[in-house]
CSV table of C-alpha atoms (C1' of nucleotides) in Angstrom, one decimal:
chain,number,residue,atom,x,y,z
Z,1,UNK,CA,41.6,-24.5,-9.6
Z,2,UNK,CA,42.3,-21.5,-11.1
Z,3,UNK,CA,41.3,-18.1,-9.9
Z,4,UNK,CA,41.9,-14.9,-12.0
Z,5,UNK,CA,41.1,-11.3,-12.1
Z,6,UNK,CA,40.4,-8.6,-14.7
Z,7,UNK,CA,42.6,-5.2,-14.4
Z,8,UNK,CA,40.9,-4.1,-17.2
Z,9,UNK,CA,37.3,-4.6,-15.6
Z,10,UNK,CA,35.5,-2.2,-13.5
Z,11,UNK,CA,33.6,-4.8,-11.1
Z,12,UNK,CA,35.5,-4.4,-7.7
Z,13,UNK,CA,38.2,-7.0,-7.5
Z,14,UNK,CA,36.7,-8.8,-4.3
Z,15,UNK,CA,33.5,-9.4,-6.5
Z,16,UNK,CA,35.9,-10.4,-9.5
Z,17,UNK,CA,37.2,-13.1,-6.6
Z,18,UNK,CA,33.9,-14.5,-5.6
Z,19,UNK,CA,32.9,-14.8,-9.3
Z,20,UNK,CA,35.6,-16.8,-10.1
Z,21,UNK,CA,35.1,-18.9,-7.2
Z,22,UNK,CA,31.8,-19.6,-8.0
Z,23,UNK,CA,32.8,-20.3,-12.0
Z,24,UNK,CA,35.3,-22.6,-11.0
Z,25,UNK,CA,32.0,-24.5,-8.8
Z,26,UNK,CA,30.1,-24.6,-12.2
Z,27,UNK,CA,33.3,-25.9,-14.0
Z,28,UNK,CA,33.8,-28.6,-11.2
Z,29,UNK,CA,37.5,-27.2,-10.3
Z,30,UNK,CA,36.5,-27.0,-7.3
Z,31,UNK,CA,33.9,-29.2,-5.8
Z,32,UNK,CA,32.0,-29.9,-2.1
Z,33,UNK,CA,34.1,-30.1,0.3
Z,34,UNK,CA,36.9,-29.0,-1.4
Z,35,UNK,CA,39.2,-26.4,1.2
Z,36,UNK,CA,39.7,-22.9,-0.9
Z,37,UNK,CA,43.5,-21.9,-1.1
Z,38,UNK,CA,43.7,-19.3,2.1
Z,39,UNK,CA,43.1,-15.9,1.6
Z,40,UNK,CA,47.2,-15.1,2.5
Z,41,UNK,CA,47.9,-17.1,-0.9
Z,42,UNK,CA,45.7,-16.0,-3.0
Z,43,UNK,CA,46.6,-12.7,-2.3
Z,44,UNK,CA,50.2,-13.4,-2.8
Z,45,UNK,CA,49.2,-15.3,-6.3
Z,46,UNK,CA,47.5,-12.7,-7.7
Z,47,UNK,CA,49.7,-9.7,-5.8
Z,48,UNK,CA,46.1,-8.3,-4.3
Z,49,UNK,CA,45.5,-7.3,-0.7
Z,50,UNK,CA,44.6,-10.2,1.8
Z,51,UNK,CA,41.7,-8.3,2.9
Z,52,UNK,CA,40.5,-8.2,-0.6
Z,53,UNK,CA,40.4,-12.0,-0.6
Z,54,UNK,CA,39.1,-12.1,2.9
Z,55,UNK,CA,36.3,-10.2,1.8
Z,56,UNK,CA,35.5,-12.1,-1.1
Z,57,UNK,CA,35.5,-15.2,0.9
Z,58,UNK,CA,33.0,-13.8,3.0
Z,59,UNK,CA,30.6,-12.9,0.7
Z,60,UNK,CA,30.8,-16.2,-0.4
Z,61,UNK,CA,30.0,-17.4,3.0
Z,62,UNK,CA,27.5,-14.9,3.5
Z,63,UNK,CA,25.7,-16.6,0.1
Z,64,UNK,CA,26.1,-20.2,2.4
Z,65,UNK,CA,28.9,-21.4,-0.5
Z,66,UNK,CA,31.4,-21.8,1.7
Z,67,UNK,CA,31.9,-22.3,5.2
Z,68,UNK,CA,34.7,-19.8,6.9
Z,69,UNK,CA,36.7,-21.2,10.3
Z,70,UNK,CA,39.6,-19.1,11.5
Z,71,UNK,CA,42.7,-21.6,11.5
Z,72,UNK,CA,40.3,-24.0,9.0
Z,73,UNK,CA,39.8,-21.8,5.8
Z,74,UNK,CA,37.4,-21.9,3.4
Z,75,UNK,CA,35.7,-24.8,2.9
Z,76,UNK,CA,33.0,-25.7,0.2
Z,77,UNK,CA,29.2,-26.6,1.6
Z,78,UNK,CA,26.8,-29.3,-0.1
Z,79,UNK,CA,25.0,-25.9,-0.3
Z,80,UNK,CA,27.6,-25.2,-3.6
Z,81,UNK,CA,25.8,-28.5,-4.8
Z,82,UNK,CA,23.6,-26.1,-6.6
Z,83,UNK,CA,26.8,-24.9,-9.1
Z,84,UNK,CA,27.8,-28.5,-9.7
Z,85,UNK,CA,24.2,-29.0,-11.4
Z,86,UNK,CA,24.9,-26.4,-13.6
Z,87,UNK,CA,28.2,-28.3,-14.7
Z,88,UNK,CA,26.2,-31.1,-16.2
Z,89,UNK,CA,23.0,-28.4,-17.3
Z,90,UNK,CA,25.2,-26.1,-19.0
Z,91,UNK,CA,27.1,-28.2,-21.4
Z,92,UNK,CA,24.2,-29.7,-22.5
Z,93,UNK,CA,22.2,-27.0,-23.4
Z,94,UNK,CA,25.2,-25.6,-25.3
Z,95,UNK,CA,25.1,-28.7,-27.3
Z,96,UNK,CA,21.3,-28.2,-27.7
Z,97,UNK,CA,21.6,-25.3,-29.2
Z,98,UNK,CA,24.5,-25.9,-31.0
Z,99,UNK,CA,22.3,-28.5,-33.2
Z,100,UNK,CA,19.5,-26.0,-33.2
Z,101,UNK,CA,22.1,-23.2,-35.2
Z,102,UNK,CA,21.7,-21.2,-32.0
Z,103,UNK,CA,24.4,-18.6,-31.7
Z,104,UNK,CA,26.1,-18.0,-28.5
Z,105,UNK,CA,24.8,-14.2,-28.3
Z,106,UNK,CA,21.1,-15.3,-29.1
Z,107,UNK,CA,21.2,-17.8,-26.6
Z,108,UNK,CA,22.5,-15.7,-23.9
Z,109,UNK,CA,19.8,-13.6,-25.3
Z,110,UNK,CA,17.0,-15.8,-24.8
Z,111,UNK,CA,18.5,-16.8,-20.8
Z,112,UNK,CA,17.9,-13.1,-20.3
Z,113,UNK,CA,14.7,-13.2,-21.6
Z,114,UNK,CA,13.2,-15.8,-19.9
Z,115,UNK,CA,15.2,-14.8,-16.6
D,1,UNK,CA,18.6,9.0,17.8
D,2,UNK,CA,21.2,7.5,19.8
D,3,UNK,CA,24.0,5.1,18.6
D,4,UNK,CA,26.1,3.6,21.1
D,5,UNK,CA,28.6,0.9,21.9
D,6,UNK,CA,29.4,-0.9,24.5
D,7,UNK,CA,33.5,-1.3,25.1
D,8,UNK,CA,33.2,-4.4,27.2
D,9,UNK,CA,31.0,-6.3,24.8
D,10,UNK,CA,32.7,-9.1,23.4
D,11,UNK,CA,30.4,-8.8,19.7
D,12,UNK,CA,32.3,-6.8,17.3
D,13,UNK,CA,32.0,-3.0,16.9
D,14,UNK,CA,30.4,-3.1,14.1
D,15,UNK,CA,27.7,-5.3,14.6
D,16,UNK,CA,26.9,-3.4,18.1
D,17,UNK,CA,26.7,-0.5,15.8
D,18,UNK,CA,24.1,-1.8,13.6
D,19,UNK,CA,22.2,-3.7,16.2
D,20,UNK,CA,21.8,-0.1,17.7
D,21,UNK,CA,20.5,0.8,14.8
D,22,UNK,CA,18.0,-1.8,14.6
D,23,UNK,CA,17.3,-1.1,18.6
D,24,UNK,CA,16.7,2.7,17.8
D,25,UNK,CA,14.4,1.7,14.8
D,26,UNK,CA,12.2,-0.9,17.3
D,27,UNK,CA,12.1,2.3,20.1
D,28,UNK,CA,11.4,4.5,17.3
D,29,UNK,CA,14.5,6.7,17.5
D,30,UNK,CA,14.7,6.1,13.4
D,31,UNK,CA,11.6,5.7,11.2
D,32,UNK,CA,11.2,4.6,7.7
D,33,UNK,CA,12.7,7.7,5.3
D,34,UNK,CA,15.3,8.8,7.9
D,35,UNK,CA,18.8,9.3,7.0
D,36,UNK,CA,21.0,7.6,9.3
D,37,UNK,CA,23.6,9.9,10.3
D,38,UNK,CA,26.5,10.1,8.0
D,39,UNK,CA,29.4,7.7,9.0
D,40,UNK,CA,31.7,9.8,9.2
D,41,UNK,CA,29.9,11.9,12.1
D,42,UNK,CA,28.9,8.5,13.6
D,43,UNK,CA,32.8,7.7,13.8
D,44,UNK,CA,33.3,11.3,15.3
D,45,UNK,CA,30.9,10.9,17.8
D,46,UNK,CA,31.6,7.5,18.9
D,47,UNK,CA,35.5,7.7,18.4
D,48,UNK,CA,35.7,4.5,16.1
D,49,UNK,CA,36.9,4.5,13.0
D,50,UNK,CA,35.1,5.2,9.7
D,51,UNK,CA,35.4,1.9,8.2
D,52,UNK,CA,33.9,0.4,11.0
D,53,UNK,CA,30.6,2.6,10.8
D,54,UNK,CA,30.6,1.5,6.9
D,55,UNK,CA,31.2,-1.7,7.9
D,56,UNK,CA,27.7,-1.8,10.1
D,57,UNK,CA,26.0,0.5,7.7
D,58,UNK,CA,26.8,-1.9,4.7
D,59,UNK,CA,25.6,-5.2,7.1
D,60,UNK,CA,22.0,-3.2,7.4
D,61,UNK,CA,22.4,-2.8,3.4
D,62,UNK,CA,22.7,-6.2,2.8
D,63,UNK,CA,19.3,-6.5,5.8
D,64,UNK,CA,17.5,-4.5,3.3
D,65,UNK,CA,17.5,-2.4,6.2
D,66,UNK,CA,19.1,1.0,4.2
D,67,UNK,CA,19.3,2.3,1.1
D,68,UNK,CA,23.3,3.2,1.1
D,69,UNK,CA,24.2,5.3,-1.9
D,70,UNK,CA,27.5,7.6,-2.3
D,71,UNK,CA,26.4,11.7,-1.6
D,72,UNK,CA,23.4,10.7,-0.2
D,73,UNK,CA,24.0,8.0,2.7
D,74,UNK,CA,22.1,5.7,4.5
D,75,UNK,CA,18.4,5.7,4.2
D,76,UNK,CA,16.1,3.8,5.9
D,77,UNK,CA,14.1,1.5,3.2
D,78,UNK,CA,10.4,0.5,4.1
D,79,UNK,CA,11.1,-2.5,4.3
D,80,UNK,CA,12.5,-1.9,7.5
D,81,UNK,CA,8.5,-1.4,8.8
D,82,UNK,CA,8.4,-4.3,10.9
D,83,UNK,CA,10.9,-2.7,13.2
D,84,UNK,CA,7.9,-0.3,13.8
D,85,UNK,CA,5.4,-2.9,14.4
D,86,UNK,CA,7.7,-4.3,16.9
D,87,UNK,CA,7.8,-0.6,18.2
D,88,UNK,CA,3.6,-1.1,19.3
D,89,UNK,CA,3.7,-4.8,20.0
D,90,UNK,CA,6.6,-4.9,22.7
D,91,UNK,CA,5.2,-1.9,24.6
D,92,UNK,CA,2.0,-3.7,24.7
D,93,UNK,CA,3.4,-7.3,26.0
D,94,UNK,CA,5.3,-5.7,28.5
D,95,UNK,CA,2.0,-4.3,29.6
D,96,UNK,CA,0.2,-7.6,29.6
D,97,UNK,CA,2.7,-9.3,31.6
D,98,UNK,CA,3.4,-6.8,34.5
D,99,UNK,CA,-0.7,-7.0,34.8
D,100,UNK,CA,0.1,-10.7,35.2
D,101,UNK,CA,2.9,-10.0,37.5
D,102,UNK,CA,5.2,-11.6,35.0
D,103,UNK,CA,8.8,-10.1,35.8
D,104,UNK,CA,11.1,-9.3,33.1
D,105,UNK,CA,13.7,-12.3,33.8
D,106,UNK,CA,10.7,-14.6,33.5
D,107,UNK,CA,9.4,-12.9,30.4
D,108,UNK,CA,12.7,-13.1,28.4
D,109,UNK,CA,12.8,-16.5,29.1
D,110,UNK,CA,8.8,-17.3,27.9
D,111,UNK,CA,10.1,-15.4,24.7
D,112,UNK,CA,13.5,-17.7,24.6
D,113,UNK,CA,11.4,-21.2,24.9
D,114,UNK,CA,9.2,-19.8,22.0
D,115,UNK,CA,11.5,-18.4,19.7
U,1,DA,C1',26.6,24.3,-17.0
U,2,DC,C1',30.2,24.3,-13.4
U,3,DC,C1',32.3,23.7,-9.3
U,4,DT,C1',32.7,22.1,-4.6
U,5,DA,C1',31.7,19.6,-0.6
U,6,DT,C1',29.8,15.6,1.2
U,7,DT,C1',29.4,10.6,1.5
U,8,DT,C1',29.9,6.0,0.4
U,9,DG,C1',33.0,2.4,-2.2
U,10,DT,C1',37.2,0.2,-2.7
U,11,DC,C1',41.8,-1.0,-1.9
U,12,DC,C1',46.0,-1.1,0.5
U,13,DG,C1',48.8,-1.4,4.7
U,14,DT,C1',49.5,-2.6,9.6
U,15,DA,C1',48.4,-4.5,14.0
U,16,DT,C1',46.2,-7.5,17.2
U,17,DG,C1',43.1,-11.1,18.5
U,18,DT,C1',41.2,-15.9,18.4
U,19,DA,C1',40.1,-20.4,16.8
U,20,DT,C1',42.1,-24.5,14.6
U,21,DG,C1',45.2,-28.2,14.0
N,1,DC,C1',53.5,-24.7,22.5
N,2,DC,C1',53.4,-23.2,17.9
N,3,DA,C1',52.2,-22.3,13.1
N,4,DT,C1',48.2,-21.4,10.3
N,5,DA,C1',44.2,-18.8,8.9
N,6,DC,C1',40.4,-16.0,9.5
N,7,DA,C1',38.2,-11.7,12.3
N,8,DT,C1',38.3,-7.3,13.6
N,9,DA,C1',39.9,-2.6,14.0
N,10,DC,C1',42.5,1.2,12.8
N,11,DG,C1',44.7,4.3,9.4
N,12,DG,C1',45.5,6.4,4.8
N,13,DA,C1',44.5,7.1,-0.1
N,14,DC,C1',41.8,7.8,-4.1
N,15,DA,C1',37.6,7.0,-6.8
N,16,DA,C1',32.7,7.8,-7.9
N,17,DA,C1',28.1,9.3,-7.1
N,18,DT,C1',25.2,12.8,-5.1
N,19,DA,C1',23.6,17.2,-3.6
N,20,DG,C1',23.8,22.1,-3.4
N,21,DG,C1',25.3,26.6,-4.5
DNA sequence: ACCTATTTGTCCGTATGTATG
DNA sequence: CCATACATACGGACAAATAGG
């Protein structure tokens, strides 16, 4: 599991948190029932404020990803199960439209389009 | 309009805050269009701190309750409208009850058993 | 067009409380 | 009983958007 941040980016870092939790869900580095790393040592990883991490974590639990216990920590709901489809969808419609000459711009394109 | 808290509450400040909110929209204090008093007067008047006031304002946000926007604060959205039907129907249950000599305790709990 | 005040947004720091193991 | 970990609240600082003069 591997959670970053952008300095560079202008999306607030606790967002930047939750988005990497839930990319690490699609990836399958982290999986259902799977504990997060607590908020103390993220925060000490990636030298941000614990309440920044707290507050990711929330929003993540406020989204049903993750179920937040005091003394427990944050742990990953068959609710995520959702992300873990989009591990096997993803990949595959890559490959689709890799043998189709699809570019990676056109096809984001066209997920925006359709979205 | 009249915000208040209650010190021996056990809920959190923050989410008394907004439930008065929500109890001022139901009584009609606060209608649909109304600018919710900015946070930092609401922290003045009720000696909390600021964050806190944010804090419940952001919870209503994420209700659909308020529009929240920097220089402008915290409008009430329409889609906070069933707060006002609530306004007519509880005034008019109460009525049909006490004409049935329904007290209040027995009331709450017909509502409870429902619900 | 400019400036200023207002107001929310985010982040950091500190402290205390509370549930879990 | 004790360490861990989240929950809440307070405080300070700066940024960014908005409104008004």
């Amino acid at each position: 599991m591997l959670l970053r941040i952008d300095p560079a980016s202008a999306a607030p870092l606790f967002e930047q948190l939750a988005a990497s939790v839930r990319t690490e869900l699609v990836r399958g580095g982290i999986r259902v029932g799977d504990r997060l790393p607590s908020a103390k040592e993220v925060a000490a990883a990636l030298d941000v404020n614990l309440h920044t991490v707290l507050r990711a974590y929330q929003s993540l639990r406020d989204e049903g990803v993750v179920d937040l216990r005091r003394g427990r920590g944050a742990v990953v709901t068959d609710r995520a199960a959702g992300y873990a489809d989009l591990h096997r969808e993803i990949p595959q419609l890559v490959e689709h439209a890799k043998a189709l000459g699809i570019g990676p711009a056109a096809l984001a394109a066209m997920i925006k389009e359709v979205y």
